[in-house]
mmCIF file of C-alpha atoms and ligand atoms in Angstrom:
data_model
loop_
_atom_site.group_PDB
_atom_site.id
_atom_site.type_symbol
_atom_site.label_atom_id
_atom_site.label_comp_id
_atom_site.label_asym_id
_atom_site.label_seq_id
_atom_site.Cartn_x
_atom_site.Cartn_y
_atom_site.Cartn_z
ATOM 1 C CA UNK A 1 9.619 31.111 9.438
ATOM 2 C CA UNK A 2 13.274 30.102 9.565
ATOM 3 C CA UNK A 3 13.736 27.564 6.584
ATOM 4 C CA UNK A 4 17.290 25.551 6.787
ATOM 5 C CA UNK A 5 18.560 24.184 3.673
ATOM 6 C CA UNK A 6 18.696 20.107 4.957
ATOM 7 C CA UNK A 7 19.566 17.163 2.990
ATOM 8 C CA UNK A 8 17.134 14.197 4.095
ATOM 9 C CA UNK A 9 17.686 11.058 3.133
ATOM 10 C CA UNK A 10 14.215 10.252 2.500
ATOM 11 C CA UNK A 11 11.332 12.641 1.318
ATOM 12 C CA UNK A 12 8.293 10.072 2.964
ATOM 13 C CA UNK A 13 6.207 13.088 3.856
ATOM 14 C CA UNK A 14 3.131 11.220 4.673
ATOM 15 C CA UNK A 15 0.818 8.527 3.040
ATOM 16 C CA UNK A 16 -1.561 5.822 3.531
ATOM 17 C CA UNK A 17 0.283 2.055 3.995
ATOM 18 C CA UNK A 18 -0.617 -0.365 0.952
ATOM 19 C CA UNK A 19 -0.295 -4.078 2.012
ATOM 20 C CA UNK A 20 0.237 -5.449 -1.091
ATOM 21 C CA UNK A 21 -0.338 -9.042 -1.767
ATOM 22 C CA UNK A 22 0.782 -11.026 -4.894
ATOM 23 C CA UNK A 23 1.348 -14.743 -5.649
ATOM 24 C CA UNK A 24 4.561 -16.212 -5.400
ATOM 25 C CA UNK A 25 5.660 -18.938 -7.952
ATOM 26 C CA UNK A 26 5.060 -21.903 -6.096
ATOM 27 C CA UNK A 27 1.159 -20.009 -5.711
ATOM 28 C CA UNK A 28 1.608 -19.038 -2.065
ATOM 29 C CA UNK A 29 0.696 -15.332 -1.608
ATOM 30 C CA UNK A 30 3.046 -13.131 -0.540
ATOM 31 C CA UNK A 31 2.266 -9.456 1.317
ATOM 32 C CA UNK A 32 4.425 -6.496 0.958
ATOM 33 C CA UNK A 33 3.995 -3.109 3.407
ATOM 34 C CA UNK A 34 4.393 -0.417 1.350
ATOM 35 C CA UNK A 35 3.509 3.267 1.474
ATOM 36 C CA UNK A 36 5.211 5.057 -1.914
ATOM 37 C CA UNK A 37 1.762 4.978 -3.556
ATOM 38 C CA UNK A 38 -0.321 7.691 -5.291
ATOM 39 C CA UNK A 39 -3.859 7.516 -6.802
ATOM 40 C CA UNK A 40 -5.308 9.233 -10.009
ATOM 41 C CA UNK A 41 -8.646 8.520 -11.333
ATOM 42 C CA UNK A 42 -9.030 4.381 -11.331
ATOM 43 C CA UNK A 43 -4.765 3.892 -11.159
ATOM 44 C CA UNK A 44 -2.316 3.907 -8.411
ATOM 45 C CA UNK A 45 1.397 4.388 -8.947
ATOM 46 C CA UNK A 46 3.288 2.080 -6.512
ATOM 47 C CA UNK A 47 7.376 2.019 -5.985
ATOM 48 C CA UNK A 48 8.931 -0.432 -5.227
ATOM 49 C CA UNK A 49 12.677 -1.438 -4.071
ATOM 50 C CA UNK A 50 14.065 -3.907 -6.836
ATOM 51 C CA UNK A 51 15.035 -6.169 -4.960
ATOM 52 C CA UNK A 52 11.280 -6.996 -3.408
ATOM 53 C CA UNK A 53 9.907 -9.949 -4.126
ATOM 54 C CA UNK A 54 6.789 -8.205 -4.631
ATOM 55 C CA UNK A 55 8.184 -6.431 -7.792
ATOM 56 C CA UNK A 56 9.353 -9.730 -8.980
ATOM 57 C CA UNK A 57 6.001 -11.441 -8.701
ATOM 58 C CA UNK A 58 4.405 -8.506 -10.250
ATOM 59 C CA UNK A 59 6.534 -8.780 -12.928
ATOM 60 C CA UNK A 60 5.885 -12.276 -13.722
ATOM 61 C CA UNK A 61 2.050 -12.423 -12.758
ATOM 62 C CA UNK A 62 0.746 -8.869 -13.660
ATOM 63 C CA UNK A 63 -2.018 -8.748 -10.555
ATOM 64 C CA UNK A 64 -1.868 -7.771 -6.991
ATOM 65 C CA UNK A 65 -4.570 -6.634 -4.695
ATOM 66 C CA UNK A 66 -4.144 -3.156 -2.933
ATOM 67 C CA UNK A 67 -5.148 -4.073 0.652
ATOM 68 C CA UNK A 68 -5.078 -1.012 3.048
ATOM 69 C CA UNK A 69 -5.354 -1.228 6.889
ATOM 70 C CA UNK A 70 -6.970 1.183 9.246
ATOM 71 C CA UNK A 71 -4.922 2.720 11.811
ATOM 72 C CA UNK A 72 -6.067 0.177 14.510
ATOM 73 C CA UNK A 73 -4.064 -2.422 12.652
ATOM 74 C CA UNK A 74 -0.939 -1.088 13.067
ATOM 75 C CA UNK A 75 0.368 -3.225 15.043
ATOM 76 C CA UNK A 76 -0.262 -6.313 12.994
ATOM 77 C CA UNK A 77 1.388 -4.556 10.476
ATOM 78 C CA UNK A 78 4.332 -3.335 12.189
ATOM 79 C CA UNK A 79 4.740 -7.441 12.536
ATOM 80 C CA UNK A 80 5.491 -7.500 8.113
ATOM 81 C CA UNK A 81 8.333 -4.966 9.063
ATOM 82 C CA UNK A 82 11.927 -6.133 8.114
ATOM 83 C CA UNK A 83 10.375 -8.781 6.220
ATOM 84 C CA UNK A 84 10.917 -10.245 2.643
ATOM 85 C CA UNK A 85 9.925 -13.168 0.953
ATOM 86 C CA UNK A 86 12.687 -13.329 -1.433
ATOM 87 C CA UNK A 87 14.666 -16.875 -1.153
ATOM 88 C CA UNK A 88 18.134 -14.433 -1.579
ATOM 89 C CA UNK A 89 18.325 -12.339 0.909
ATOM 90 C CA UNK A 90 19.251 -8.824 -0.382
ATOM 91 C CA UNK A 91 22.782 -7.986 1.142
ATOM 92 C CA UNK A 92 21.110 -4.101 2.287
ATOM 93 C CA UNK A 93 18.329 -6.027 3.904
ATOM 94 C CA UNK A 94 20.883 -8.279 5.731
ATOM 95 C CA UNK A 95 22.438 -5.824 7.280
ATOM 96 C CA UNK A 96 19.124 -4.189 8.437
ATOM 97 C CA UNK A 97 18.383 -7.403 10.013
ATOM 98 C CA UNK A 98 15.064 -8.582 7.803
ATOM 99 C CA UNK A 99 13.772 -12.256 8.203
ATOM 100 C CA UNK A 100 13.068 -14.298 5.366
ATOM 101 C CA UNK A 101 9.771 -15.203 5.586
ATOM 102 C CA UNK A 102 6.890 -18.057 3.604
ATOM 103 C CA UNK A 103 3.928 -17.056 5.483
ATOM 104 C CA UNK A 104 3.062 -13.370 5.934
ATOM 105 C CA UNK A 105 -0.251 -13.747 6.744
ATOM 106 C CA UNK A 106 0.659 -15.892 9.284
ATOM 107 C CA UNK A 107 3.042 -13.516 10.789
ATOM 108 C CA UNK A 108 0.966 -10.780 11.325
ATOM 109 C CA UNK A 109 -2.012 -12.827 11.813
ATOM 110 C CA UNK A 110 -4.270 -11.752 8.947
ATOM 111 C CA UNK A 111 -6.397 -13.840 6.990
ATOM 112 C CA UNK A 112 -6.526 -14.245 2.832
ATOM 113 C CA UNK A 113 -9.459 -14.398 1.367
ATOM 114 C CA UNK A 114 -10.296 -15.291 -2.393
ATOM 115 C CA UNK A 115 -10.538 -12.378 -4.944
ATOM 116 C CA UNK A 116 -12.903 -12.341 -7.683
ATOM 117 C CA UNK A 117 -10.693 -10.874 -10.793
ATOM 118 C CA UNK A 118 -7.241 -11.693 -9.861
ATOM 119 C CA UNK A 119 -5.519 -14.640 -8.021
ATOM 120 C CA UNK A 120 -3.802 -13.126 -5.068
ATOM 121 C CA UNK A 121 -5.806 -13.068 -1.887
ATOM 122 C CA UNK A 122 -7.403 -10.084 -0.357
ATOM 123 C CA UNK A 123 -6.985 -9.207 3.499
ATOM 124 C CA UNK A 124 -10.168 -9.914 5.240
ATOM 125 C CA UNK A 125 -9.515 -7.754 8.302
ATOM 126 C CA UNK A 126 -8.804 -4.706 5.438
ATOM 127 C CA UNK A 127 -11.584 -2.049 5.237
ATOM 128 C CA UNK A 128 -10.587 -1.011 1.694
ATOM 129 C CA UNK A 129 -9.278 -3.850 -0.845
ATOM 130 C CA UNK A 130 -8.768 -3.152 -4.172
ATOM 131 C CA UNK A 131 -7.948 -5.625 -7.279
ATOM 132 C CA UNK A 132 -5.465 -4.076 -10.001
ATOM 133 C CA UNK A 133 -3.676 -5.373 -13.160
ATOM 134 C CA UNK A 134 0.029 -4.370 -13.897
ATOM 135 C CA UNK A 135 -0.169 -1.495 -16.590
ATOM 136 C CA UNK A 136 3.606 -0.654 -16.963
ATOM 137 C CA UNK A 137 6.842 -0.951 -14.812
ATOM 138 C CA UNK A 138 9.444 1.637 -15.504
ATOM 139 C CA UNK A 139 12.790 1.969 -13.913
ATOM 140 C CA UNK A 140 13.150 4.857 -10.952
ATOM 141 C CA UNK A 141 15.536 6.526 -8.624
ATOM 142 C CA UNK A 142 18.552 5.518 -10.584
ATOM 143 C CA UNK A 143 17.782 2.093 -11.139
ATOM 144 C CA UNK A 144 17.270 1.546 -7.250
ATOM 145 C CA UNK A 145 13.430 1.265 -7.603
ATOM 146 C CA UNK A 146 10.690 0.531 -10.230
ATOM 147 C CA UNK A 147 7.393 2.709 -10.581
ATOM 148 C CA UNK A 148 4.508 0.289 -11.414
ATOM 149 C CA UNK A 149 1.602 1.592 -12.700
ATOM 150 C CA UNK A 150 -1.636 -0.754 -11.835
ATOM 151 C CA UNK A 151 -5.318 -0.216 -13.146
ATOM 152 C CA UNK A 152 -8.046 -0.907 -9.895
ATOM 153 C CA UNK A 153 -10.229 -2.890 -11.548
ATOM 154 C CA UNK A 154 -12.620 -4.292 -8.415
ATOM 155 C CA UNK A 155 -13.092 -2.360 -5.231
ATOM 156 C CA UNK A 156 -14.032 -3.599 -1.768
ATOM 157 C CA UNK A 157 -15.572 -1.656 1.210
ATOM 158 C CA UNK A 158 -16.129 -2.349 4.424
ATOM 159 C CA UNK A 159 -19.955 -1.299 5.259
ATOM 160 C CA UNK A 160 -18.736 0.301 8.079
ATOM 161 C CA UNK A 161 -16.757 2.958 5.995
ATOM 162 C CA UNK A 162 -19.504 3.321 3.738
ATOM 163 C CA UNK A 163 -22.029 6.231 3.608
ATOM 164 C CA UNK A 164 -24.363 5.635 0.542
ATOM 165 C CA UNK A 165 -25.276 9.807 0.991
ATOM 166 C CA UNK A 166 -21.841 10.650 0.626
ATOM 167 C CA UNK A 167 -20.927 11.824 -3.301
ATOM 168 C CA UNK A 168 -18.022 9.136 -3.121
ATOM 169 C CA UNK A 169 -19.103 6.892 -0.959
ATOM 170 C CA UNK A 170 -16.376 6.860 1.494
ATOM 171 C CA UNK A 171 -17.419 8.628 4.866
ATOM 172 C CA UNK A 172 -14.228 10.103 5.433
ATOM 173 C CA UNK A 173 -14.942 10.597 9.385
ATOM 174 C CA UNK A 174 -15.316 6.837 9.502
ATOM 175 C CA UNK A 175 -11.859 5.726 7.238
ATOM 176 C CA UNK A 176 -8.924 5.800 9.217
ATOM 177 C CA UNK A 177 -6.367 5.039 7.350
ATOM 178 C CA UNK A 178 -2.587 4.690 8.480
ATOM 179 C CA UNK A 179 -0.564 6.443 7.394
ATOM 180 C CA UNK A 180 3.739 6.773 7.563
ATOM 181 C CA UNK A 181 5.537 9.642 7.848
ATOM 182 C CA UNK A 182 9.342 9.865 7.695
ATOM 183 C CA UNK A 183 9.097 5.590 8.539
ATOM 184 C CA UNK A 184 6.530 6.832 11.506
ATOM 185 C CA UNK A 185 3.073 5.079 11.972
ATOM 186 C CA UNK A 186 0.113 7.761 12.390
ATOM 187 C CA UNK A 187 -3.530 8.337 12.144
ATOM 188 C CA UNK A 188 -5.848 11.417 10.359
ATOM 189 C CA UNK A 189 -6.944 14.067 12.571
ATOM 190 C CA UNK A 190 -10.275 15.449 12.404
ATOM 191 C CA UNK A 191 -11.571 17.006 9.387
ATOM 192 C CA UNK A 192 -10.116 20.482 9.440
ATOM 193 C CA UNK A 193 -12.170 23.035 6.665
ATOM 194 C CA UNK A 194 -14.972 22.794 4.521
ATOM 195 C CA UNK A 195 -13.498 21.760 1.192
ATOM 196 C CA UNK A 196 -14.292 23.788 -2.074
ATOM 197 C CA UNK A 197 -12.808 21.020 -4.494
ATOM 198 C CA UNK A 198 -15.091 18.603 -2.751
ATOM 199 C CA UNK A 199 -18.689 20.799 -3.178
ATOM 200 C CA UNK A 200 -17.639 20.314 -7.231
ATOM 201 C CA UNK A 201 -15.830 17.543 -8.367
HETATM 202 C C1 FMN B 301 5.043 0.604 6.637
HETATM 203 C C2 FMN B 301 6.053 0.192 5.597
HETATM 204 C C3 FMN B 301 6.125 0.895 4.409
HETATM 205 C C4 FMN B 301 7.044 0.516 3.417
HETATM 206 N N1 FMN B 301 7.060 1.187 2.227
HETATM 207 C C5 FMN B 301 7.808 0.721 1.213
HETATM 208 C C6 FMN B 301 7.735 1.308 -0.077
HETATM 209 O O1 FMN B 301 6.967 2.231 -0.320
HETATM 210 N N2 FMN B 301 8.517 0.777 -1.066
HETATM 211 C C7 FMN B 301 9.359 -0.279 -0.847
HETATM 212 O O2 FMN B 301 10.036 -0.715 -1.775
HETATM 213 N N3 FMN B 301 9.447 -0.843 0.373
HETATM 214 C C8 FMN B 301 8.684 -0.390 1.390
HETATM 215 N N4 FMN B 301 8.743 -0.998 2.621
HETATM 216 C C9 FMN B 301 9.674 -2.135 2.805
HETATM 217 C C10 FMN B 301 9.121 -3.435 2.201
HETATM 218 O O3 FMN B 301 8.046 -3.897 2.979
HETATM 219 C C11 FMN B 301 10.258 -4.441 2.121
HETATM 220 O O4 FMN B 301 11.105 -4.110 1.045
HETATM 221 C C12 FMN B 301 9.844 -5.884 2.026
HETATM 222 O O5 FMN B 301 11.007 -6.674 2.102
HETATM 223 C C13 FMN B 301 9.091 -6.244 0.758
HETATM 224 O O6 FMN B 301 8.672 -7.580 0.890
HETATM 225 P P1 FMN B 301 8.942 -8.659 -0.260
HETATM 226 O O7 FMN B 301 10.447 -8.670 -0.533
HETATM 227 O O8 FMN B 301 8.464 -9.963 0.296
HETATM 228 O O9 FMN B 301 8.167 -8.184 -1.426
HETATM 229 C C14 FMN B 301 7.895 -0.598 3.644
HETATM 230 C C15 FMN B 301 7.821 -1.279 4.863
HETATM 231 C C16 FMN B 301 6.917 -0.895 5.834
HETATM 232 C C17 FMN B 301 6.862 -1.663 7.129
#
């Protein structure tokens, strides 16, 4: 081992893409790509840029539904990349290049579906789907970014994922999720070690 002292810009080590979708104030559902999300128990902790309009409607609305692909749709969602559906266009994101854009769904050719506990739509073509309700937003990274905490409080499976044997349900050989690293798309490997934690909890 050689370590370098390095300042990176970004610290996106590696987790699973969130497409989040909310409603918009004329009721149109937006859907955000997003991958600064961590679980605990029944929550998630998502951040968020402030300028998103994601962060705005979740602001305003309080629900969202956590929709989150499998690898094999990463190209569809490559498609919501450099994409907002704020009516201002951010200057930062100008000068990216983003698109303003109404229909998300549309763009990456995805289809909503109704949700049971909240109003935004889920993403049919989404293994995992998850319904949440805003707990808190608190300001991060200087001021740059809020931290929104959100309580699951319905959860949808694809069968195909789904091994009833399995302690939580999930057969983890069968979820693929995608995942970025350092703005990269990639997939899991294979299941590397037998895992103590998992024989217990
Ligand atoms: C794969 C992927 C992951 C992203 N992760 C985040 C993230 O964690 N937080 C964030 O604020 N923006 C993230 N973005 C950028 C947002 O998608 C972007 O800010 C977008 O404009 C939000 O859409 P909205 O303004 O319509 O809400 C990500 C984009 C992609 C393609």
């Amino acid at each position: 081992m050689n370590h370098k002292i390095v300042e990176p810009k970004i610290m996106y080590f590696g987790t699973p893409v969130v497409l989040v979708s909310t409603l918009n104030e004329d009721g149109s559902p937006n859907l955000a790509p997003m991958s600064s999300a961590w679980w605990l128990g029944q929550s998630c902790m998502l951040g968020l840029g402030k300028t998103a309009k994601t962060l705005e409607n979740l602001r305003r609305t309080g629900e969202c539904v956590l929709n989150l692909p499998s690898a094999k749709m990463v190209a569809c969602v490559d498609q919501l990349a450099l994409t907002t559906s704020s009516s201002v266009m951010p200057p930062h994101k100008a000068k990216m290049g983003f698109a303003q854009v109404k229909d998300k769904f549309a763009l990456a050719g995805l289809t909503p579906i109704a949700s049971e506990l909240v109003k935004p739509p889920r993403v049919l073509e989404c293994p995992v789907q998850l319904e949440a309700i805003v707990q808190r937003i608190d300001s991060f990274n200087a001021d740059s970014a809020a931290a929104i905490e959100v309580k699951i409080i319905r959860v949808y499976m694809d069968e195909s994922i789904l091994n009833p044997e399995k302690r939580h349900l999930v057969d983890t050989d069968k979820w693929q999720p995608l995942i970025m690293s350092f703005l990269e798309f990639y997939g899991l490997g294979q299941n590397l070690h037998h895992s103590r934690l998992a024989q217990v909890y």
